[in-house]
PDB file of C-alpha atoms in Angstrom:
ATOM      1  CA  UNK A   7     -52.382  43.392 -38.728  1.00 47.00           C
ATOM      2  CA  UNK A   8     -53.962  45.644 -40.258  1.00 51.00           C
ATOM      3  CA  UNK A   9     -54.634  48.700 -38.417  1.00 49.00           C
ATOM      4  CA  UNK A  10     -58.029  49.543 -36.869  1.00 51.00           C
ATOM      5  CA  UNK A  11     -60.647  51.532 -39.144  1.00 56.00           C
ATOM      6  CA  UNK A  12     -61.597  54.806 -37.118  1.00 74.00           C
ATOM      7  CA  UNK A  13     -65.166  54.316 -35.821  1.00 90.00           C
ATOM      8  CA  UNK A  14     -65.396  50.600 -36.203  1.00 94.00           C
ATOM      9  CA  UNK A  15     -67.936  48.741 -34.186  1.00 96.00           C
ATOM     10  CA  UNK A  16     -67.768  45.422 -35.443  1.00 97.00           C
ATOM     11  CA  UNK A  17     -69.299  43.037 -38.419  1.00 97.00           C
ATOM     12  CA  UNK A  18     -72.279  41.742 -39.613  1.00 97.00           C
ATOM     13  CA  UNK A  19     -72.937  38.400 -38.158  1.00 96.00           C
ATOM     14  CA  UNK A  20     -76.365  37.720 -38.973  1.00 93.00           C
ATOM     15  CA  UNK A  21     -78.874  39.360 -41.550  1.00 92.00           C
ATOM     16  CA  UNK A  22     -82.340  37.520 -41.465  1.00 91.00           C
ATOM     17  CA  UNK A  23     -86.003  38.406 -42.423  1.00 88.00           C
ATOM     18  CA  UNK A  24     -86.714  35.737 -39.491  1.00 90.00           C
ATOM     19  CA  UNK A  25     -84.323  36.408 -36.939  1.00 90.00           C
ATOM     20  CA  UNK A  26     -83.199  40.115 -37.417  1.00 92.00           C
ATOM     21  CA  UNK A  27     -79.883  41.725 -37.865  1.00 95.00           C
ATOM     22  CA  UNK A  28     -76.999  41.050 -35.573  1.00 96.00           C
ATOM     23  CA  UNK A  29     -73.493  42.852 -35.243  1.00 97.00           C
ATOM     24  CA  UNK A  30     -70.549  41.128 -33.596  1.00 97.00           C
ATOM     25  CA  UNK A  31     -69.387  43.641 -31.556  1.00 97.00           C
ATOM     26  CA  UNK A  32     -65.438  44.266 -31.453  1.00 95.00           C
ATOM     27  CA  UNK A  33     -63.322  44.812 -28.625  1.00 92.00           C
ATOM     28  CA  UNK A  34     -63.374  48.190 -28.577  1.00 86.00           C
ATOM     29  CA  UNK A  35     -66.611  48.466 -30.329  1.00 82.00           C
ATOM     30  CA  UNK A  36     -69.224  50.294 -28.414  1.00 85.00           C
ATOM     31  CA  UNK A  37     -72.993  50.952 -29.521  1.00 92.00           C
ATOM     32  CA  UNK A  38     -75.867  52.702 -27.841  1.00 94.00           C
ATOM     33  CA  UNK A  39     -79.585  51.615 -27.826  1.00 96.00           C
ATOM     34  CA  UNK A  40     -81.289  53.898 -30.570  1.00 96.00           C
ATOM     35  CA  UNK A  41     -78.027  54.960 -32.336  1.00 96.00           C
ATOM     36  CA  UNK A  42     -77.763  54.667 -35.996  1.00 96.00           C
ATOM     37  CA  UNK A  43     -74.830  52.810 -37.329  1.00 97.00           C
ATOM     38  CA  UNK A  44     -73.299  52.885 -41.075  1.00 96.00           C
ATOM     39  CA  UNK A  45     -72.488  49.958 -42.933  1.00 97.00           C
ATOM     40  CA  UNK A  46     -69.743  49.470 -45.315  1.00 97.00           C
ATOM     41  CA  UNK A  47     -68.849  46.971 -47.927  1.00 96.00           C
ATOM     42  CA  UNK A  48     -65.368  47.439 -49.600  1.00 94.00           C
ATOM     43  CA  UNK A  49     -64.894  50.693 -48.043  1.00 91.00           C
ATOM     44  CA  UNK A  50     -68.007  52.244 -49.425  1.00 95.00           C
ATOM     45  CA  UNK A  51     -71.423  52.988 -47.440  1.00 95.00           C
ATOM     46  CA  UNK A  52     -73.837  50.698 -48.510  1.00 96.00           C
ATOM     47  CA  UNK A  53     -76.715  51.252 -45.699  1.00 96.00           C
ATOM     48  CA  UNK A  54     -77.749  51.764 -42.279  1.00 96.00           C
ATOM     49  CA  UNK A  55     -79.114  49.947 -39.085  1.00 97.00           C
ATOM     50  CA  UNK A  56     -80.250  50.993 -36.011  1.00 97.00           C
ATOM     51  CA  UNK A  57     -79.321  49.414 -32.709  1.00 97.00           C
ATOM     52  CA  UNK A  58     -82.458  47.875 -30.844  1.00 97.00           C
ATOM     53  CA  UNK A  59     -81.052  45.734 -28.127  1.00 96.00           C
ATOM     54  CA  UNK A  60     -77.676  45.329 -26.600  1.00 96.00           C
ATOM     55  CA  UNK A  61     -76.623  41.594 -25.543  1.00 95.00           C
ATOM     56  CA  UNK A  62     -73.403  40.678 -22.966  1.00 95.00           C
ATOM     57  CA  UNK A  63     -70.659  38.783 -24.090  1.00 95.00           C
ATOM     58  CA  UNK A  64     -71.022  34.970 -24.751  1.00 94.00           C
ATOM     59  CA  UNK A  65     -69.443  32.070 -26.693  1.00 94.00           C
ATOM     60  CA  UNK A  66     -70.241  32.977 -29.902  1.00 90.00           C
ATOM     61  CA  UNK A  67     -69.823  36.859 -29.256  1.00 93.00           C
ATOM     62  CA  UNK A  68     -66.893  37.267 -27.143  1.00 95.00           C
ATOM     63  CA  UNK A  69     -67.561  41.046 -27.057  1.00 96.00           C
ATOM     64  CA  UNK A  70     -71.100  41.253 -26.936  1.00 96.00           C
ATOM     65  CA  UNK A  71     -73.466  41.590 -29.735  1.00 96.00           C
ATOM     66  CA  UNK A  72     -75.915  44.235 -30.726  1.00 97.00           C
ATOM     67  CA  UNK A  73     -79.769  43.194 -32.188  1.00 96.00           C
ATOM     68  CA  UNK A  74     -80.824  45.660 -34.881  1.00 97.00           C
ATOM     69  CA  UNK A  75     -83.507  46.642 -37.173  1.00 95.00           C
ATOM     70  CA  UNK A  76     -82.941  47.560 -40.721  1.00 90.00           C
ATOM     71  CA  UNK A  77     -82.599  51.004 -42.050  1.00 89.00           C
ATOM     72  CA  UNK A  78     -81.807  52.115 -45.364  1.00 91.00           C
ATOM     73  CA  UNK A  79     -79.552  50.210 -47.965  1.00 94.00           C
ATOM     74  CA  UNK A  80     -78.904  46.458 -48.916  1.00 91.00           C
ATOM     75  CA  UNK A  81     -76.783  44.956 -45.944  1.00 95.00           C
ATOM     76  CA  UNK A  82     -75.151  41.197 -45.707  1.00 95.00           C
ATOM     77  CA  UNK A  83     -73.635  39.269 -43.515  1.00 96.00           C
ATOM     78  CA  UNK A  84     -69.559  40.220 -43.256  1.00 97.00           C
ATOM     79  CA  UNK A  85     -70.191  43.780 -44.071  1.00 97.00           C
ATOM     80  CA  UNK A  86     -68.284  46.078 -41.639  1.00 97.00           C
ATOM     81  CA  UNK A  87     -70.342  48.047 -38.820  1.00 97.00           C
ATOM     82  CA  UNK A  88     -68.999  51.898 -38.101  1.00 96.00           C
ATOM     83  CA  UNK A  89     -70.311  54.740 -36.241  1.00 94.00           C
ATOM     84  CA  UNK A  90     -72.203  57.268 -38.149  1.00 89.00           C
ATOM     85  CA  UNK A  91     -70.353  60.240 -38.949  1.00 82.00           C
TER      86      UNK A  91
END
């Protein structure tokens, strides 16, 4: 397997104007309410999101999830989410 990327929190699972933005957290991914996270696509920063609420693990999100609001940039499902440096 590829080595873990430093600061990685998870991956964007849903980006919807109707339902919002949801991050599927990694096992070691930790996010804090109010925290701004960077969004990466192909290794480049493409935007930011802000954590609004954290949810406990469930069948769809085994490590939990974060409900977020859009910051700046173009964010899409499948983009990588990392701690802001």
